[in-house]
mmCIF file of C-alpha atoms and ligand atoms in Angstrom:
data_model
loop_
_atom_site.group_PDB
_atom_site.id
_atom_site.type_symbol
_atom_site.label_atom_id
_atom_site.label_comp_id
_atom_site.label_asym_id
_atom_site.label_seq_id
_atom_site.Cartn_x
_atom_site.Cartn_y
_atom_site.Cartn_z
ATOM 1 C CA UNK O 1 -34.719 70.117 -36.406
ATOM 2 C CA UNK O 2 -38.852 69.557 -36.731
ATOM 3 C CA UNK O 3 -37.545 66.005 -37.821
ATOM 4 C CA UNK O 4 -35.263 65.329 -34.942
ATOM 5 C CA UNK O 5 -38.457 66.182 -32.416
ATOM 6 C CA UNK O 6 -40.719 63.949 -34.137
ATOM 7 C CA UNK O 7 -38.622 60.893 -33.704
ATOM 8 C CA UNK O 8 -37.677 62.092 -29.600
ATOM 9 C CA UNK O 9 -41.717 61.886 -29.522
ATOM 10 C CA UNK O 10 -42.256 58.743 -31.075
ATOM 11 C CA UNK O 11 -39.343 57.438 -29.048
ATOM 12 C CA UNK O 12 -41.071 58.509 -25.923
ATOM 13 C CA UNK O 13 -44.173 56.984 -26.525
ATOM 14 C CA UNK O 14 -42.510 53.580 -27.375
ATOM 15 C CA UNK O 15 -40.677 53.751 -24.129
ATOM 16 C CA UNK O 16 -44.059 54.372 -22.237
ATOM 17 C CA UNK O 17 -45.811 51.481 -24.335
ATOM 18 C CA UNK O 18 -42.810 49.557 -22.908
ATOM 19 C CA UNK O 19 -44.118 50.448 -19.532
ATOM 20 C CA UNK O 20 -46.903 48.321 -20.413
ATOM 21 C CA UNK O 21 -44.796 45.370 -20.587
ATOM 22 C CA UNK O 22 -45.740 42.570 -22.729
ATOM 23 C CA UNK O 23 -49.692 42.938 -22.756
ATOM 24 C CA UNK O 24 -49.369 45.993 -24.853
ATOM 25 C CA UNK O 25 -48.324 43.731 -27.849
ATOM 26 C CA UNK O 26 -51.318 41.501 -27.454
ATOM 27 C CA UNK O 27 -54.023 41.097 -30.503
ATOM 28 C CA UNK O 28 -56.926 43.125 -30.024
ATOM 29 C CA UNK O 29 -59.725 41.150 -28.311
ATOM 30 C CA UNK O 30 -62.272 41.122 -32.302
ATOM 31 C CA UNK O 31 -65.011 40.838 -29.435
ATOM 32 C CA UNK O 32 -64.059 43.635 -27.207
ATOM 33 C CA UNK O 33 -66.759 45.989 -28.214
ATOM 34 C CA UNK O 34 -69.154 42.974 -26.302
ATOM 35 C CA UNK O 35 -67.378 42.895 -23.410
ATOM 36 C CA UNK O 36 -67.007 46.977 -23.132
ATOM 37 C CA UNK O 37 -71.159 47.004 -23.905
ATOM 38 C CA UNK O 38 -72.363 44.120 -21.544
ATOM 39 C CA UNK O 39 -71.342 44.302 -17.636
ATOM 40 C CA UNK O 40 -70.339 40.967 -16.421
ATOM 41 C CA UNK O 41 -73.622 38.563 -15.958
ATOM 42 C CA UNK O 42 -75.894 41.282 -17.605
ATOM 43 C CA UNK O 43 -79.229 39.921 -17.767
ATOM 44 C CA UNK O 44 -80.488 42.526 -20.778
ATOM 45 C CA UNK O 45 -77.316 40.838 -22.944
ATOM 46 C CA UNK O 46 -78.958 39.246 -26.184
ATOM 47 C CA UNK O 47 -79.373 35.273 -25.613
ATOM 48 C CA UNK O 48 -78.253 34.192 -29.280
ATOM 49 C CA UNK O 49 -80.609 32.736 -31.574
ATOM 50 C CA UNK O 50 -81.487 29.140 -31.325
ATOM 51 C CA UNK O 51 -80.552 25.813 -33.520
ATOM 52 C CA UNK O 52 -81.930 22.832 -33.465
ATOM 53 C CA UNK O 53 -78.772 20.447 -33.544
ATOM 54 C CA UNK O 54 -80.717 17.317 -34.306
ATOM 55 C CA UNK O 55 -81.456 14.470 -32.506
ATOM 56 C CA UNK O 56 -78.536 12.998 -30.093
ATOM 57 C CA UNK O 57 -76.654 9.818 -31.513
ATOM 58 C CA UNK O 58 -74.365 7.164 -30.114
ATOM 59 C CA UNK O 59 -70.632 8.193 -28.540
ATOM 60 C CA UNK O 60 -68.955 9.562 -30.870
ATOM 61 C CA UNK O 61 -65.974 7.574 -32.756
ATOM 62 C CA UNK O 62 -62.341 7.880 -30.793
ATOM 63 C CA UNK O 63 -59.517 9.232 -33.004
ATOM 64 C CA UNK O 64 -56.653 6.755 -33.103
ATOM 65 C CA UNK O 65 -54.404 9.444 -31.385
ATOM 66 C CA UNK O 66 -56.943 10.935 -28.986
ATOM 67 C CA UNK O 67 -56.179 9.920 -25.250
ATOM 68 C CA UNK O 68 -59.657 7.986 -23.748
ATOM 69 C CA UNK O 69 -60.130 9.658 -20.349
ATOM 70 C CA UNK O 70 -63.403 8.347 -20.020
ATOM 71 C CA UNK O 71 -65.110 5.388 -22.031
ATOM 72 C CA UNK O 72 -67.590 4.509 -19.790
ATOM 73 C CA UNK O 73 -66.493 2.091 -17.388
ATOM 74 C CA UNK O 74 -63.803 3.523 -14.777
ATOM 75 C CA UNK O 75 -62.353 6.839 -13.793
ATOM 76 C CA UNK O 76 -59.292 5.647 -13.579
ATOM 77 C CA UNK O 77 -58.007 9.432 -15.286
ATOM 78 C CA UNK O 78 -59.400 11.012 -12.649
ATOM 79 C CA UNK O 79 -58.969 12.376 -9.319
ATOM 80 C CA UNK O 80 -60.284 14.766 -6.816
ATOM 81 C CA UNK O 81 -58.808 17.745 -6.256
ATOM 82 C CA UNK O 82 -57.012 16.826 -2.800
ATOM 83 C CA UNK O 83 -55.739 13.637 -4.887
ATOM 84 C CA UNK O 84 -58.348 11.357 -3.684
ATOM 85 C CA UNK O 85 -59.978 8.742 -5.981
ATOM 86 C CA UNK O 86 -63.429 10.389 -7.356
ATOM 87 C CA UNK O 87 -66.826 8.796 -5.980
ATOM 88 C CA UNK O 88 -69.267 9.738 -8.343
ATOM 89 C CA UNK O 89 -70.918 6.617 -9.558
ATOM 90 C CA UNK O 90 -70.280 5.125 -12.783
ATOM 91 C CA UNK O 91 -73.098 2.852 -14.646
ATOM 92 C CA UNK O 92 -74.718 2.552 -17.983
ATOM 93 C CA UNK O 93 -71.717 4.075 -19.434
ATOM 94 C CA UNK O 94 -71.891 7.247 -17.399
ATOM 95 C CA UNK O 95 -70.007 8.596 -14.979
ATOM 96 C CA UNK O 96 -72.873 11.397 -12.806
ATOM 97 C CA UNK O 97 -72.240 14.305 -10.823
ATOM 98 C CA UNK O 98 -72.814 13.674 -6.692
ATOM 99 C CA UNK O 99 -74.065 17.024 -4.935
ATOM 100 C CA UNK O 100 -71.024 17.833 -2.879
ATOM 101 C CA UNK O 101 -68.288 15.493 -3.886
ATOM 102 C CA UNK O 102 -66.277 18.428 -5.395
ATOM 103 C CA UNK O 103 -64.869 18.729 -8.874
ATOM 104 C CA UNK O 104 -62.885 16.350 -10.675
ATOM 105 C CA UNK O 105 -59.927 16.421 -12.515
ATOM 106 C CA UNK O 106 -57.641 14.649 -14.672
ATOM 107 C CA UNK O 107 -54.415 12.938 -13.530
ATOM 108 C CA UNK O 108 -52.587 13.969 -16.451
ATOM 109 C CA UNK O 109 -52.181 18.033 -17.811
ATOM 110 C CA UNK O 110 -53.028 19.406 -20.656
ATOM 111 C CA UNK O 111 -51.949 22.253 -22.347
ATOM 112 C CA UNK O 112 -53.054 23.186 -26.670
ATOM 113 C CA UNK O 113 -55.643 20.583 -27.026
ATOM 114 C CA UNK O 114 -58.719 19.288 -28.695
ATOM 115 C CA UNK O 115 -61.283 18.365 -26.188
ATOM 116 C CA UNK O 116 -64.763 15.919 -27.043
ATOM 117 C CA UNK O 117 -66.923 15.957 -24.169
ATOM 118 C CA UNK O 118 -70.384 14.432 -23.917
ATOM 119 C CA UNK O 119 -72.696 15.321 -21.124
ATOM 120 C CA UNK O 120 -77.030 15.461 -20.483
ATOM 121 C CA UNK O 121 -78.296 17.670 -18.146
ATOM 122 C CA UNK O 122 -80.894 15.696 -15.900
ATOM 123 C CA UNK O 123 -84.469 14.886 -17.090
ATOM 124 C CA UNK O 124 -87.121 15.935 -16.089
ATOM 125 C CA UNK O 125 -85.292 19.372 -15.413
ATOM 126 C CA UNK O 126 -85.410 20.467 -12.078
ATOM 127 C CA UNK O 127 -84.970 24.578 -11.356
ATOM 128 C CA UNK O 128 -84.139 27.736 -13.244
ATOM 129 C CA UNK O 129 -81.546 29.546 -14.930
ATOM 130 C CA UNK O 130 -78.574 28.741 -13.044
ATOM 131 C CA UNK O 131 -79.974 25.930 -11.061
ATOM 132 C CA UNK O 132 -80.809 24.275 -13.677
ATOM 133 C CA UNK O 133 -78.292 21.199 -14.705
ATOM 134 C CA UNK O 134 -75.258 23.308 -14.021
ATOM 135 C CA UNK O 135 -71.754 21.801 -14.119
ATOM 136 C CA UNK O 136 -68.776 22.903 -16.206
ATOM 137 C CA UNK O 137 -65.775 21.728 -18.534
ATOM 138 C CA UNK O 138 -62.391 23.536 -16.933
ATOM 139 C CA UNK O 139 -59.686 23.996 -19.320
ATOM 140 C CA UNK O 140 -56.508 24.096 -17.576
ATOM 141 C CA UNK O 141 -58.846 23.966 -14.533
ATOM 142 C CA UNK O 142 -59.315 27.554 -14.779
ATOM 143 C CA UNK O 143 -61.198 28.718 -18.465
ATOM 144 C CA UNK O 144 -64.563 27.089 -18.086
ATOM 145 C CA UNK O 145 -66.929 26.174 -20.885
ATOM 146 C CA UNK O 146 -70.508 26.406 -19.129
ATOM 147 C CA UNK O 147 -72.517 22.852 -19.027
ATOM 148 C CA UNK O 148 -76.132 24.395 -18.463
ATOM 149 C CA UNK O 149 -79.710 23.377 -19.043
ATOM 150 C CA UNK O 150 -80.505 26.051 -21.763
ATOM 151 C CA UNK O 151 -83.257 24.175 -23.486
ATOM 152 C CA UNK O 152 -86.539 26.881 -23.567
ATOM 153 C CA UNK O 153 -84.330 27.854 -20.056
ATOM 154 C CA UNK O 154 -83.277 31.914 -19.943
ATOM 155 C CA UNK O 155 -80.420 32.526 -17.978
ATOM 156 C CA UNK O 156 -77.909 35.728 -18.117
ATOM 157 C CA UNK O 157 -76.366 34.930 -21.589
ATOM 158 C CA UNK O 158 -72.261 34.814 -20.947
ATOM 159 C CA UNK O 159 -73.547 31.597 -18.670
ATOM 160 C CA UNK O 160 -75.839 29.777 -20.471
ATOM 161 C CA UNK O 161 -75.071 26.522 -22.027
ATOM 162 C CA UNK O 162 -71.140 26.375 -24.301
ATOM 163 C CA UNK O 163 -70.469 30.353 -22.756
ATOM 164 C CA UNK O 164 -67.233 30.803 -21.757
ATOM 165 C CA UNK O 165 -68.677 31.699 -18.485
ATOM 166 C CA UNK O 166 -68.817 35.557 -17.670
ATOM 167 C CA UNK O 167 -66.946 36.426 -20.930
ATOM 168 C CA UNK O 168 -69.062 34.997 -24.437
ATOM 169 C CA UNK O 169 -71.778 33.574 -25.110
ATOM 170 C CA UNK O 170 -71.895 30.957 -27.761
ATOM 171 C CA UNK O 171 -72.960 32.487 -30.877
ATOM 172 C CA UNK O 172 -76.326 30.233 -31.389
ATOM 173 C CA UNK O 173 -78.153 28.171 -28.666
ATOM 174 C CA UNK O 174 -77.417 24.514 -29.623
ATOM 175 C CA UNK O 175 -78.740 22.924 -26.547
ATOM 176 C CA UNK O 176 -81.291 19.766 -26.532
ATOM 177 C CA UNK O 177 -83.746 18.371 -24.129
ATOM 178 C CA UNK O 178 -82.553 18.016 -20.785
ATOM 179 C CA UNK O 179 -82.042 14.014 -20.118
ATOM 180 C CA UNK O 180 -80.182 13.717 -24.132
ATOM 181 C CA UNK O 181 -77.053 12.913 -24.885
ATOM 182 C CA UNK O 182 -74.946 16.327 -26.102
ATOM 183 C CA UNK O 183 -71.645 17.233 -27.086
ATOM 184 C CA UNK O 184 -68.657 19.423 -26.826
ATOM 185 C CA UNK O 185 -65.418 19.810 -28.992
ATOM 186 C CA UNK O 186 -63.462 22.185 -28.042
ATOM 187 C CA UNK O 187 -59.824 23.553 -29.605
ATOM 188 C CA UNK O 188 -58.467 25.103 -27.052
ATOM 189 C CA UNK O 189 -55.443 27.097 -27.217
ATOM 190 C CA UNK O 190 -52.986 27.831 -23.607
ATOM 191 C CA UNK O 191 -51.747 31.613 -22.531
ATOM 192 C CA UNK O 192 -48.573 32.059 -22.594
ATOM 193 C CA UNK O 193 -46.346 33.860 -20.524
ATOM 194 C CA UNK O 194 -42.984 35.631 -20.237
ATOM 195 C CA UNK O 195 -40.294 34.593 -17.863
ATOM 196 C CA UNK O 196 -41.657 37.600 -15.653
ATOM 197 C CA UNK O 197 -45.160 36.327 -15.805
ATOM 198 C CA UNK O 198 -46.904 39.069 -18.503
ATOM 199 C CA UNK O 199 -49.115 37.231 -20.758
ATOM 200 C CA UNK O 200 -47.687 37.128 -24.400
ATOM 201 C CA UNK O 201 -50.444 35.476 -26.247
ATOM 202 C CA UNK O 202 -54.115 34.290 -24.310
ATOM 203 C CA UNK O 203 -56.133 31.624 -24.176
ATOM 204 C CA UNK O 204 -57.908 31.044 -27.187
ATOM 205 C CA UNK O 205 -61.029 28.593 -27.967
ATOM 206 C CA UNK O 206 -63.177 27.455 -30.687
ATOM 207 C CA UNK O 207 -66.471 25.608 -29.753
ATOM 208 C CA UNK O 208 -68.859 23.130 -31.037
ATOM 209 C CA UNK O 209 -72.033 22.795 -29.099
ATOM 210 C CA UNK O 210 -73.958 19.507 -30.481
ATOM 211 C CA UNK O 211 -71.655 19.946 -33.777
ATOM 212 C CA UNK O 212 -72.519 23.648 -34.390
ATOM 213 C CA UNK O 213 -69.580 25.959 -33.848
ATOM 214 C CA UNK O 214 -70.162 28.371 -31.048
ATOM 215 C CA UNK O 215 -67.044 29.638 -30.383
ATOM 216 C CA UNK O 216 -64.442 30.970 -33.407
ATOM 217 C CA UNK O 217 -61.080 31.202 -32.343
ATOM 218 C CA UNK O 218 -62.026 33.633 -29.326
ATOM 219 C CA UNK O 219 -59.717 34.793 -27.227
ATOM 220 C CA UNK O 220 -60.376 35.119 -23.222
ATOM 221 C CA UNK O 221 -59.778 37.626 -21.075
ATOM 222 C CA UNK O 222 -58.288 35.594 -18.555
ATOM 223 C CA UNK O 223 -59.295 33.163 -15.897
ATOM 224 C CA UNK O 224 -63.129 32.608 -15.750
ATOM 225 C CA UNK O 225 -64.982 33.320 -12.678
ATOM 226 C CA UNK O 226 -68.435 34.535 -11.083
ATOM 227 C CA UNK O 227 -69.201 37.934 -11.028
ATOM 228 C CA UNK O 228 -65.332 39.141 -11.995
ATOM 229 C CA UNK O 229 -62.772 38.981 -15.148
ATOM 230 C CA UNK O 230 -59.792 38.512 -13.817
ATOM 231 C CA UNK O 231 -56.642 39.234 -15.341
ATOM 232 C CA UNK O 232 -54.220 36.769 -16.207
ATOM 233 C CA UNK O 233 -52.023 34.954 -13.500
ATOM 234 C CA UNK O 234 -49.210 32.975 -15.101
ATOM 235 C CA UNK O 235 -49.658 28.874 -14.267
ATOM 236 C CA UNK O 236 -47.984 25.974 -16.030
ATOM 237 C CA UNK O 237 -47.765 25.167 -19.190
ATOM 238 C CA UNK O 238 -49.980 22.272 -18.394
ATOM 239 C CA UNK O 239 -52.922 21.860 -16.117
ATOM 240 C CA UNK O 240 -55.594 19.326 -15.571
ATOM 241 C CA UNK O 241 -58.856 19.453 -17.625
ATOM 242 C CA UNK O 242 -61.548 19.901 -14.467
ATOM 243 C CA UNK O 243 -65.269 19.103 -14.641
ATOM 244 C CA UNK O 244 -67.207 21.287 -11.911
ATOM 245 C CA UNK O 245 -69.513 19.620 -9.296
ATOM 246 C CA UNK O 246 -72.573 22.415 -9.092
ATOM 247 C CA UNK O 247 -74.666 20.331 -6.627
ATOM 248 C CA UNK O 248 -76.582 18.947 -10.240
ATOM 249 C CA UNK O 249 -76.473 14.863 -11.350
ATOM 250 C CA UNK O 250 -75.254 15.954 -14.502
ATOM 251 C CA UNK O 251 -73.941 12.912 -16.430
ATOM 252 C CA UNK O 252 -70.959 12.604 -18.456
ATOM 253 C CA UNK O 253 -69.502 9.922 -21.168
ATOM 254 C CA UNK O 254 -66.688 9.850 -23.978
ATOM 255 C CA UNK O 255 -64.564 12.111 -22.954
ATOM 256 C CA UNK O 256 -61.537 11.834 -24.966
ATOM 257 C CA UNK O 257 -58.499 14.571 -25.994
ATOM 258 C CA UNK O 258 -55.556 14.935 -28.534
ATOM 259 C CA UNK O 259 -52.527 16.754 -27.658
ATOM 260 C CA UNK O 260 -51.745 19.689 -29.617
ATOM 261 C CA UNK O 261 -48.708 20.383 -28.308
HETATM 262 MG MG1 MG A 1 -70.780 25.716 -14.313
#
């Protein structure tokens, strides 16, 4: 009898975790004690320790497999986000950000993917914290990886330079000198949904800043936006990768990807 009311219990609670549809079976979050200690933005979080990456080098090699989407010399993978063909100026290898353009993003979608990005913030630097060589790498145009000027530049620490804005800070300060050449490489990893639009598994990303991992495997909390963590929304299994126009000439070359789908 004792025994038979110990199951009906457990059985009740498993019906009520039900209730919770399909999030309730998600991993914990190994870095949800950060975001339950630091409000969104919070200027007293802990700006990681810096690294000094070394000096910048030439574009890094292409992988045989990767897909160019920008070598330098058109942006023919690109579009705007009403479909139109993208102005910002391409010379010297570079492709630069124009103040009011609007983002970019790829023609094609990506979902799983490994990402190379190279970008310099401009030189000399020009204002502070946020206004400082802002632009971004968008993931499914919706997880952004911060492009900042964090060299000896403070700024709330989930949006400094390789955060995942408003959710993680990388876990060391890679940046160089505003006007050098840096990189990105980034594994990212797509949500996934159920039919009904719960998430089953989320975005995940690994990071390296300039070489230097800055991101292990960490899983977001959903989309990434200013001043809020939204929840999940479900969206295609494939997206275009954006890059953000934040009023800075931030420059970008060799951008390349391979499809991990
Ligand atoms: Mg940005």
């Amino acid at each position: 009898m004792t025994r038979g009311i110990i199951v009906s219990a457990a059985t009740a609670v498993s019906i009520a975790v039900a209730g919770l549809a399909v999030s309730a079976q998600l991993p914990p979050n190994p870095r949800a004690a950060e975001l339950q200690q630091w409000a969104i933005h919070d200027l007293t979080r802990p700006m990681p320790p810096v690294v000094d990456p070394g000096p910048a080098g030439p574009p890094a090699p292409v992988p045989s497999d990767a897909t160019v989407l920008f070598d330098g010399r058109d942006l023919s993978a690109w579009t705007t986000a009403k479909g139109q063909p993208v102005t910002w100026p391409v010379r010297d290898g570079y492709m630069e950000v124009v103040k009011g353009a609007g983002a970019i993003q790829t023609k094609a979608a990506f979902g799983d993917c490994q990402l190379h990005v190279e970008w310099a913030s401009p030189a000399p630097a020009v204002g502070a914290s946020q206004d400082r060589g802002n632009s971004g790498v968008f993931l499914m145009n919706t997880y952004e990886v911060q492009i900042l000027d964090s060299y000896e530049s403070a700024t709330y620490a989930d949006g400094m330079a390789a955060s995942i804005y408003g959710q993680f800070p990388p876990l060391v300060n890679a940046s160089r000198r505003p006007g050098e050449w840096q990189s990105y490489d980034i594994v990212f990893r797509a949500p996934r949904f159920a039919a009904d639009g719960t998430v089953t598994a989320p975005a995940r990303m690994t990071v390296f800043h300039n070489g230097i991992l800055v991101h292990d495997n960490d899983q977001l909390t959903g989309p990434t936006a200013h001043k809020a963590r939204p929840p999940y929304k479900a969206h295609a299994d494939r997206l275009p990768i954006g890059l953000q126009d934040h009023a800075h000439p931030v420059r970008f070359r060799n951008i390349w990807v391979r499809d991990l789908q």
